Coordinates of C-alpha atoms (C1' of nucleotides) in Angstrom, one line a residue:
Chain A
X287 CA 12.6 21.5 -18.6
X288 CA 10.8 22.4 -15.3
X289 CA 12.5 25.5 -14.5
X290 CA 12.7 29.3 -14.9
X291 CA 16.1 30.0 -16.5
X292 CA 14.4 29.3 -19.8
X293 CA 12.8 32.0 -20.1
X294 CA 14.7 34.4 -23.1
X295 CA 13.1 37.6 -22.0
X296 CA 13.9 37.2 -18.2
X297 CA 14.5 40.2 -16.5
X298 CA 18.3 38.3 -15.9
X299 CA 18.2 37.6 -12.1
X300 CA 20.5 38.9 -10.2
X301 CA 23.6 36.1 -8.9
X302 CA 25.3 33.6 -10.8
X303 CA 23.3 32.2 -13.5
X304 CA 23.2 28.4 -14.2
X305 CA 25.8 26.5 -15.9
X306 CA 24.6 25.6 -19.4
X307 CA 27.5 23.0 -19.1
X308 CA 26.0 21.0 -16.0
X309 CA 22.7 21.2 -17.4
X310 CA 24.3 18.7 -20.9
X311 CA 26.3 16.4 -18.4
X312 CA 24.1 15.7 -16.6
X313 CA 21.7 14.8 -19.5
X314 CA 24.7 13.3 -21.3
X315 CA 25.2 11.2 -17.7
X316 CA 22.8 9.9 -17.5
X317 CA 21.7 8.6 -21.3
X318 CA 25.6 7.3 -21.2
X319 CA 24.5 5.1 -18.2
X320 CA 21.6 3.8 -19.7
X321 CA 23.0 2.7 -22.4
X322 CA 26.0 1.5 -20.7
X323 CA 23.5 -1.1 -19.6
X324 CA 22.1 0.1 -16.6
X325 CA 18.2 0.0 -16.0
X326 CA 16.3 2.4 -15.6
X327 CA 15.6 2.2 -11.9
X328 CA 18.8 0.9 -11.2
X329 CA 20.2 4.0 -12.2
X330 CA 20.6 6.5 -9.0
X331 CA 21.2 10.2 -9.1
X332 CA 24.4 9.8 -7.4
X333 CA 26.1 8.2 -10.2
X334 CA 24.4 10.5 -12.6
X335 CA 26.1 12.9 -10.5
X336 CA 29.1 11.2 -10.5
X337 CA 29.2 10.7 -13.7
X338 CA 28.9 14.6 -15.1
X339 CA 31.0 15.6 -12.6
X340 CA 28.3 18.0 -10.7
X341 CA 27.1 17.9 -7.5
X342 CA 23.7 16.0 -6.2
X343 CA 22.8 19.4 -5.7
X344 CA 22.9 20.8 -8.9
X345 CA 20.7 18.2 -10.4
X346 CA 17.9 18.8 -7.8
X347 CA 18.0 22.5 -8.5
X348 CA 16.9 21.5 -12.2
X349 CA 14.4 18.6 -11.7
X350 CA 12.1 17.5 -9.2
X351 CA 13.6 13.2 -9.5
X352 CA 15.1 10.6 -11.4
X353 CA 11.6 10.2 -12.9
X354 CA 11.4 14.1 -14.2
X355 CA 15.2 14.4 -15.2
X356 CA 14.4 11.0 -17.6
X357 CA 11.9 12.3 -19.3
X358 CA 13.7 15.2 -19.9
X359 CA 16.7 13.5 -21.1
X360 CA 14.6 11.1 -23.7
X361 CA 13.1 13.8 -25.3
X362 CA 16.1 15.1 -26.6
X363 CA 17.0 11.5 -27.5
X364 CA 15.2 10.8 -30.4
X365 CA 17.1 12.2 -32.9
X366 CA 16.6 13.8 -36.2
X367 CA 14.5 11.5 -38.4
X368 CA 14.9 10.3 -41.5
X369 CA 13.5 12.4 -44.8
X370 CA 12.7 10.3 -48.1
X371 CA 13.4 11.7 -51.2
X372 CA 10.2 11.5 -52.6
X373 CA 11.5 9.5 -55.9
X374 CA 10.3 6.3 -55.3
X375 CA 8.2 4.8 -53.2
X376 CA 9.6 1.3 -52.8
X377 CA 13.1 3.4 -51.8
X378 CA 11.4 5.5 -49.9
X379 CA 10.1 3.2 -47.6
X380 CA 13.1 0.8 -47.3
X381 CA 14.6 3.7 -45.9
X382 CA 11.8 4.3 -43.5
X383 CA 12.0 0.7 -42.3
X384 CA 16.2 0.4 -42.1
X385 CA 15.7 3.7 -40.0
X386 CA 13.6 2.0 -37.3
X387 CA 15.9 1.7 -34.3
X388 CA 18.6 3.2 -35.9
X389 CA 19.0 6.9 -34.5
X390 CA 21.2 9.4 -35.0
X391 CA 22.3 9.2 -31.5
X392 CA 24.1 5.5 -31.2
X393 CA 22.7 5.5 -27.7
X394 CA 19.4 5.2 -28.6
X395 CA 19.4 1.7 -29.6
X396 CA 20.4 0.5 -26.6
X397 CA 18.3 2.2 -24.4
X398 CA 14.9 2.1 -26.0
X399 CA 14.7 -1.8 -25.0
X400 CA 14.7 -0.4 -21.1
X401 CA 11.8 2.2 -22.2
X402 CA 9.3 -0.9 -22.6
X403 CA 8.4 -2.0 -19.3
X404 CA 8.0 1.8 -18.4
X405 CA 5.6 2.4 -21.9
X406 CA 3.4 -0.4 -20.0
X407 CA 3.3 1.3 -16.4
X408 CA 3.4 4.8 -17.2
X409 CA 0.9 7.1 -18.9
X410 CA 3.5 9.3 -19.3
X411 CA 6.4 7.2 -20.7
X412 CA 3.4 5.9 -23.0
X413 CA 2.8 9.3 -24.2
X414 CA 6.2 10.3 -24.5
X415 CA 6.6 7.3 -26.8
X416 CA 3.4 8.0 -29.0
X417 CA 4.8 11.5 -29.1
X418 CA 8.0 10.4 -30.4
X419 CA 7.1 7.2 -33.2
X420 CA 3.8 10.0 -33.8
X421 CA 5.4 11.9 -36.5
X422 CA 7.4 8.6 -37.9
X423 CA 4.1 7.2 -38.5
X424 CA 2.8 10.1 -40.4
X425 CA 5.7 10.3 -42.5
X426 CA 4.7 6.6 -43.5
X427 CA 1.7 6.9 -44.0
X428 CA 2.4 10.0 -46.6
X429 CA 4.4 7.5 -48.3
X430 CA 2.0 4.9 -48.7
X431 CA -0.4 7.7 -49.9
X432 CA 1.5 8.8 -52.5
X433 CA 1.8 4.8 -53.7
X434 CA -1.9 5.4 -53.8
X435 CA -1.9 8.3 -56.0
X436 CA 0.2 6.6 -58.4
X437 CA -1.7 3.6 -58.5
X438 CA 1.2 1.5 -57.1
X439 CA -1.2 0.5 -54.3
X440 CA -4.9 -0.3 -53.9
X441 CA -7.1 1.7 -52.4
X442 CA -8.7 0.2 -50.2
X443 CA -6.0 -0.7 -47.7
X444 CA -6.0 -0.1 -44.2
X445 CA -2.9 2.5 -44.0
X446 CA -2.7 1.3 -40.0
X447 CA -2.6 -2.2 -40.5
X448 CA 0.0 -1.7 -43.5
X449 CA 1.9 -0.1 -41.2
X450 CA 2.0 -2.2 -38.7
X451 CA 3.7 -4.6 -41.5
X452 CA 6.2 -2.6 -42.2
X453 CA 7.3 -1.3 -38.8
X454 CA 6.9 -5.0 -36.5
X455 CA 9.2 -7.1 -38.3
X456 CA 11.9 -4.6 -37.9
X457 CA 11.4 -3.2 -34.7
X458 CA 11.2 -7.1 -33.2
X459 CA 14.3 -8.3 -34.5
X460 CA 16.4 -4.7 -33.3
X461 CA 14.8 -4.7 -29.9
X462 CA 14.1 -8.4 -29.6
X463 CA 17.0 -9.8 -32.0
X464 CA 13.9 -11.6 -32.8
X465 CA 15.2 -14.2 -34.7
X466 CA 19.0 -14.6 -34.7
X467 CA 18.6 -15.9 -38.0
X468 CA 17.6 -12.8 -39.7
X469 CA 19.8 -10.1 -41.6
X470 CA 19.1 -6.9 -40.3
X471 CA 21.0 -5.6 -43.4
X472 CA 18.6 -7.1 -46.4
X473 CA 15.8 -7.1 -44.1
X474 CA 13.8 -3.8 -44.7
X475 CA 14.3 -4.5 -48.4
X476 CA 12.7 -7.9 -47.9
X477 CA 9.7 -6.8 -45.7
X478 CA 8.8 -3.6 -48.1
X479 CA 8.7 -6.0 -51.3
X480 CA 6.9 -8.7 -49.3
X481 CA 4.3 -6.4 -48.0
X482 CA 4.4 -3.8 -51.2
X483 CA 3.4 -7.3 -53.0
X484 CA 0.2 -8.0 -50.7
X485 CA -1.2 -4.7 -51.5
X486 CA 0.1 -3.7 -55.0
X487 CA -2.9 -2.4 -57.4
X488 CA -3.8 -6.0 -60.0
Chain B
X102 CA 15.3 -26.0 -10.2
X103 CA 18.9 -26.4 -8.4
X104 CA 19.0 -28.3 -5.9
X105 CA 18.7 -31.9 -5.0
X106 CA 15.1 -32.6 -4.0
X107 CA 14.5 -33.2 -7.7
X108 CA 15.7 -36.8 -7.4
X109 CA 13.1 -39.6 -8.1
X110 CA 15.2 -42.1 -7.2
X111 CA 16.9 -40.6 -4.7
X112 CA 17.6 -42.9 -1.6
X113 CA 15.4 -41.1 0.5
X114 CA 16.8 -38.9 2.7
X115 CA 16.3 -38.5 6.2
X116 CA 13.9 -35.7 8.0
X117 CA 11.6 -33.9 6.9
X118 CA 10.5 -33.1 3.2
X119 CA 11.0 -29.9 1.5
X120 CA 7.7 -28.5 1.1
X121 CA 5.9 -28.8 -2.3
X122 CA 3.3 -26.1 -1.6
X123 CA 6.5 -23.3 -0.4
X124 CA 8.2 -24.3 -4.1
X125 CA 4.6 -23.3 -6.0
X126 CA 4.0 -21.0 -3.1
X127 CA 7.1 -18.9 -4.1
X128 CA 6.9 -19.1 -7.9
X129 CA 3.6 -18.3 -7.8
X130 CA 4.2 -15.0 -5.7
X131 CA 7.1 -14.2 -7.8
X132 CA 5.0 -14.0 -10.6
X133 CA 1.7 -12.7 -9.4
X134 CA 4.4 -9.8 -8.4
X135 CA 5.8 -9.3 -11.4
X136 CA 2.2 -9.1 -13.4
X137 CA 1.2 -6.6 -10.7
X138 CA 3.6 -4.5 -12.3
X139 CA 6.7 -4.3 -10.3
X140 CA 9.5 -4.2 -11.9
X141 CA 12.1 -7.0 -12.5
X142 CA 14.7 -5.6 -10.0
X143 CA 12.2 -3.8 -7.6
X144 CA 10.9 -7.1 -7.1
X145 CA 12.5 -8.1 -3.8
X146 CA 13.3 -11.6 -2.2
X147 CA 11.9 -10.1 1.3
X148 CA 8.2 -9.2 -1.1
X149 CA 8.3 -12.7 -2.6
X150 CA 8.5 -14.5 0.8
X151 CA 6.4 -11.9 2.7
X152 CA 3.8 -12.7 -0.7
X153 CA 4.2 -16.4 -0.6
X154 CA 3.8 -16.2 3.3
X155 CA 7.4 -18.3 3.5
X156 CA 10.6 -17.5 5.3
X157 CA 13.5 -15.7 3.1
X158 CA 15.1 -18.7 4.4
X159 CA 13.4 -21.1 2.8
X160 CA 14.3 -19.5 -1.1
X161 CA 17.2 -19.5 -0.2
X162 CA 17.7 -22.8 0.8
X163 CA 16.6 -23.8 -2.8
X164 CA 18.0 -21.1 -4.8
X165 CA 21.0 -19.1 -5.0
X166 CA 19.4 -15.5 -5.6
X167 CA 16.8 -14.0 -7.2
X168 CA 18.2 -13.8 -10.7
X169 CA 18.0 -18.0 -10.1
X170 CA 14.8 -18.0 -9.0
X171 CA 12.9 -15.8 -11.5
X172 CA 15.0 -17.4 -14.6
X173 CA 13.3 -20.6 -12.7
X174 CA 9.8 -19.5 -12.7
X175 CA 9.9 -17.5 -16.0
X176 CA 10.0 -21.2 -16.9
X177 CA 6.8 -22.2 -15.7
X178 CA 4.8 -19.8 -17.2
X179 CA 5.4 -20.4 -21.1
X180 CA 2.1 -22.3 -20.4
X181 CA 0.6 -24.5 -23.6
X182 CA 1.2 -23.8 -27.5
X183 CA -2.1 -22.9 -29.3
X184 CA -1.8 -26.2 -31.4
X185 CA -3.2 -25.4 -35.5
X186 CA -5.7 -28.3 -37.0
X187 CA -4.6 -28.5 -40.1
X188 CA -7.5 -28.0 -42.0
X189 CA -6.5 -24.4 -43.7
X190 CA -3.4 -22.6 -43.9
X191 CA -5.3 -19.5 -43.8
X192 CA -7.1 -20.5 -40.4
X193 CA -3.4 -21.9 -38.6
X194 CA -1.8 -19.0 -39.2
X195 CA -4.8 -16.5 -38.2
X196 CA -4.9 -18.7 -34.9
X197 CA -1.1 -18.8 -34.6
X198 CA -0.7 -14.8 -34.8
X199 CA -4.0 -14.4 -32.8
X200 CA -2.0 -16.4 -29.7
X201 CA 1.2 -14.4 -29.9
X202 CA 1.2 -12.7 -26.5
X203 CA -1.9 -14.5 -25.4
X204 CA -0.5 -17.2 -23.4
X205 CA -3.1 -19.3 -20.8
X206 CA -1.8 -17.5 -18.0
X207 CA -2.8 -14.2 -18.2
X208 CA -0.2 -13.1 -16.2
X209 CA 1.9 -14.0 -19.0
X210 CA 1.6 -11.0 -21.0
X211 CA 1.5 -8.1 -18.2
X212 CA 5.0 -9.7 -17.5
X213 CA 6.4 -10.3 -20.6
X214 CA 7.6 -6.6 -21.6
X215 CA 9.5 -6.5 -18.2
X216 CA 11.8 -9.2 -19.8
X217 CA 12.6 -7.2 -23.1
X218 CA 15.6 -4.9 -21.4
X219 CA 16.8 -8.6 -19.6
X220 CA 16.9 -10.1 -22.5
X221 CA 19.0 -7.8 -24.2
X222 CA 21.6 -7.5 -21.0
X223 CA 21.4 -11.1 -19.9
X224 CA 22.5 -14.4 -22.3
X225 CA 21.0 -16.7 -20.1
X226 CA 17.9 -14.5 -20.7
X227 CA 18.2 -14.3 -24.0
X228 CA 18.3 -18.2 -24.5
X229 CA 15.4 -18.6 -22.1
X230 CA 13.1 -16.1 -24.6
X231 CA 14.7 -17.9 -27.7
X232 CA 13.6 -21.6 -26.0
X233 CA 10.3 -20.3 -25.3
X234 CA 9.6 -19.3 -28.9
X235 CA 11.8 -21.4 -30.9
X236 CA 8.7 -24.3 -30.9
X237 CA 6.5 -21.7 -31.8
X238 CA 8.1 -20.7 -34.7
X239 CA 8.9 -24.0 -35.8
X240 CA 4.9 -24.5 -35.6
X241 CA 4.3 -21.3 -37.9
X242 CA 7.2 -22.6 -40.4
X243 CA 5.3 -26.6 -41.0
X244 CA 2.3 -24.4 -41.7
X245 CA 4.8 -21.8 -44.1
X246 CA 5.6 -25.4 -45.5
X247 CA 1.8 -27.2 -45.8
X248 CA 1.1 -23.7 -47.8
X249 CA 4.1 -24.2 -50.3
X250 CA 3.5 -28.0 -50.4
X251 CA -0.6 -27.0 -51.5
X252 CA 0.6 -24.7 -54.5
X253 CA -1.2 -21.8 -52.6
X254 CA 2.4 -20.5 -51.4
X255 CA 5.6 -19.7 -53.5
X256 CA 8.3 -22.0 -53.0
X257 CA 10.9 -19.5 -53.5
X258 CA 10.1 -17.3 -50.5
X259 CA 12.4 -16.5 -47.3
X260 CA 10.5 -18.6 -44.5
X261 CA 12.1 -16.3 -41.8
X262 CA 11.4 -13.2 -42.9
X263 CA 7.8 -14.3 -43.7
X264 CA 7.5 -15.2 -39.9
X265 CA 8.8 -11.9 -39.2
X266 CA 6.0 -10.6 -40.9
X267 CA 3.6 -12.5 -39.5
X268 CA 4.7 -11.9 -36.3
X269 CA 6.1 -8.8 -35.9
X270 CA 3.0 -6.6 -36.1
X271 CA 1.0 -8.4 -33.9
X272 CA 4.5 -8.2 -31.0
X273 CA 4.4 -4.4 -31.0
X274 CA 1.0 -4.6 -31.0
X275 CA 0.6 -6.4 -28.0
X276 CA 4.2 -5.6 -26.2
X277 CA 3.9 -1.9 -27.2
X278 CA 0.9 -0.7 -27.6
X279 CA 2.2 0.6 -30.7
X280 CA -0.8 2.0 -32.7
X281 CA -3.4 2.8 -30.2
X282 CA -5.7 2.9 -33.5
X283 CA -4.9 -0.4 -34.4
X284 CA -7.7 -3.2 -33.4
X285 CA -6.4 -6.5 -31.8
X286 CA -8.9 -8.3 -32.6
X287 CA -9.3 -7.9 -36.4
X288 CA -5.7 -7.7 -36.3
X289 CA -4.3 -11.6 -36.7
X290 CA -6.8 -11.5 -39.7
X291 CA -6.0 -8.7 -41.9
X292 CA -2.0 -9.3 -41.2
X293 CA -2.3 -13.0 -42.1
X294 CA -4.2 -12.0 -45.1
X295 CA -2.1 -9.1 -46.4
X296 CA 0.9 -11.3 -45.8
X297 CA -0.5 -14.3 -47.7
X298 CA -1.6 -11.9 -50.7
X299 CA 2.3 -11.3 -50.9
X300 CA 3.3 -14.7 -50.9
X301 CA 0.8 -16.5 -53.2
X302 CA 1.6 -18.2 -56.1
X303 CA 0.5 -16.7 -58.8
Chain C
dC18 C1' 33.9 46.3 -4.5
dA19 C1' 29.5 44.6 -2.7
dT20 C1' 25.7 41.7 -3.7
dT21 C1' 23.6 37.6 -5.1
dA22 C1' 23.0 33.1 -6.5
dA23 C1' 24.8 28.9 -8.5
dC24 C1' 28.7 25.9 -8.2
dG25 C1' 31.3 21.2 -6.5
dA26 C1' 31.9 18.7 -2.5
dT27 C1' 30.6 16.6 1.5
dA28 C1' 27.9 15.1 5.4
dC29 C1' 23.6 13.6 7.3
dG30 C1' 19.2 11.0 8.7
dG31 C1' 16.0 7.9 6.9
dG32 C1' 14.7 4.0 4.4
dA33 C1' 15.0 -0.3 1.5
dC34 C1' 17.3 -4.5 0.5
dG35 C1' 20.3 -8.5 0.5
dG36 C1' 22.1 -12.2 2.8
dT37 C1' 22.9 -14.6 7.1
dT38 C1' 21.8 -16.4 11.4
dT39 C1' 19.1 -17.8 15.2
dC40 C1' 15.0 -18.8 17.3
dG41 C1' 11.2 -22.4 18.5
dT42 C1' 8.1 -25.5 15.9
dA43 C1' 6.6 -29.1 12.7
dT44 C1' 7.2 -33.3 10.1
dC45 C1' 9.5 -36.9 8.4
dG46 C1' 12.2 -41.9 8.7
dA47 C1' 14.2 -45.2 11.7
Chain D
dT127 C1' 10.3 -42.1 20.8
dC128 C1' 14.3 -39.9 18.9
dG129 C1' 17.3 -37.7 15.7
dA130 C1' 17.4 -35.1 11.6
dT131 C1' 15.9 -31.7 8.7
dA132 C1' 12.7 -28.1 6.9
dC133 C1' 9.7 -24.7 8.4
dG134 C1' 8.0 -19.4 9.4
dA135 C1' 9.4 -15.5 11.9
dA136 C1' 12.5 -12.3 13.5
dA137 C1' 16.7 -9.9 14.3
dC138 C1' 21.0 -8.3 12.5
dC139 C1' 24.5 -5.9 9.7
dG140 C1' 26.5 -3.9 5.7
dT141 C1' 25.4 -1.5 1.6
dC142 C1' 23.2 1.6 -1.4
dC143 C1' 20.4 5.4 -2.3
dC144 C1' 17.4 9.6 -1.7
dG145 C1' 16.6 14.2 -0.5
dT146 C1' 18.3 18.0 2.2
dA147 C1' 21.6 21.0 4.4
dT148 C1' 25.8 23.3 4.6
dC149 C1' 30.4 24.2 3.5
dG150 C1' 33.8 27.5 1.0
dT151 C1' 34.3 29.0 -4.0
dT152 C1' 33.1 31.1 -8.3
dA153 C1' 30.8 34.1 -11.6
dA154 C1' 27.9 37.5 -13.0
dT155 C1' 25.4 42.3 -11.9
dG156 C1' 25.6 47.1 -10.6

DNA sequence: CATTAACGATACGGGACGGTTTCGTATCGA
DNA sequence: TCGATACGAAACCGTCCCGTATCGTTAATG
């Protein structure tokens, strides 16, 4: 957000207060778009516009240009993530690798493909990216931790590295379709024993 | 290419010569653009022939737009295959995943993450990425195969998904900058080995 | 009811591009 | 030498977009 009305103890300003209303179309605008197809710097504020039914107006009263409204837009993308059940660890983490690329939000599939070139170019797309996976990561590595603790898993891995496993096969064949041979359904239970077998205590 | 100058045999025809230096002139541009980091469709006919020092006229006398003539020079960058020597499995497929992303031409790998949202919007794209890595895979699977054949692999693992594995960390890696913590250059190493622990026969 | 500010709609100037055409020039084969 | 063709440069037009300004309208405050 880079506005005022967010403020919850605001004296309220006098006048008509913003539309909560525009301020979701427009963000639903302009995620539909992208993932509608449209690139990222193909898409114009006009149709965004257009497309939630508000003025051109309205949107520059809320952000400075396409470039602040996006990242605005992506952030409330990503979704809720996915929580293992703590049971077992082999489950746990063939849930945590069938969730990669697969949001809540249907949308997000499509358009994280157009986020790549911009994660390259843009400190901030690149730190809005780390932000995002960040926490993903963490919840990974607890996983593999707790493999540790119980002995399923040596020691003296490198946690990074392991994850990298885990996460590249997957996240290449949904943003890449990699390999059209590949079943994205069996995968993630394929990678995790593959993987789980390279580093499994002797 | 699309046009008719290819023609070997061609009976000669009259006047003067299309230009070999204004063909490599143009590709050349189009790429040294793109690696600069412009983006696919900010990348302009008028900025290719004002970069090439060439007439808009003369790309388009040989092709039809620029969609034609990026698909063209996309072509001519693949560059050479990093070629294994057979001696150990181990050392192929360290070298294999070490050259994923690290074509000759350097430009190679500033431009390939442009292509990730094209290749996911445009078929012709989409076989273009698929031709270019199709004979690398097929390198990676003989060297799947010497393993199996030498008793140090099992015979009754899924050759895809192992490629997956092999590659997929190193892609994100490289593409994404996934794992800022993660060290490309031990990298190949430690995946090939963790990978290979889970596949040995035992 | 008066005030105030956001609303959707529309118009505007400025700029970037695409694609085409027209120059005068350069380079080939005959 | 001559005709044919490609060349680089420039001009042109139509389209799209941005960012701002200005309508009359609408919704809250007091």
């Amino acid at each position: 957000m880079s506005d005022m009305t967010s403020n919850a103890d605001a004296p309220r300003s006098p006048g008509r207060p913003r539309s909560v209303r525009a301020d979701e179309a427009i963000v639903e605008a302009a995620l539909d778009l992208l993932a509608e197809g449209s690139t990222i710097e193909a898409l114009s504020i006009e149709a965004i516009a257009a497309r939630a039914g508000v003025g051109k107006a309205t949107i520059y009263r809320r952000w400075a240009g396409k470039e602040a409204l996006l990242l605005d837009a992506l952030r409330r993308l990503k979704g809720v993530m996915a929580q293992p059940e703590g049971h077992s660890v082999r489950d746990d983490l063939i849930l945590l690798v069938g969730a990669i690329g697969r949001n809540v939000d249907p949308r997000a599939s499509k358009i994280m493909p157009c986020l790549v070139p911009e994660v390259n170019r843009s400190p901030d797309h690149f730190r809005l990216y780390q932000n995002i996976i960040a926490p993903r990561r963490q919840l990974m590595r607890e996983v593999l931790r707790r493999g540790i603790d119980e002995g399923l898993i040596r020691a003296d891995i490198d946690l990074e590295v392991t994850m990298a496993l885990l996460t590249g096969p997957m996240l290449i064949q949904r943003v890449l379709r990699w390999n059209p041979e590949l079943d994205e359904q069996t995968l993630p239970e394929q990678v995790v024993d593959t993987v789980l077998a390279g580093i499994q205590a002797r």
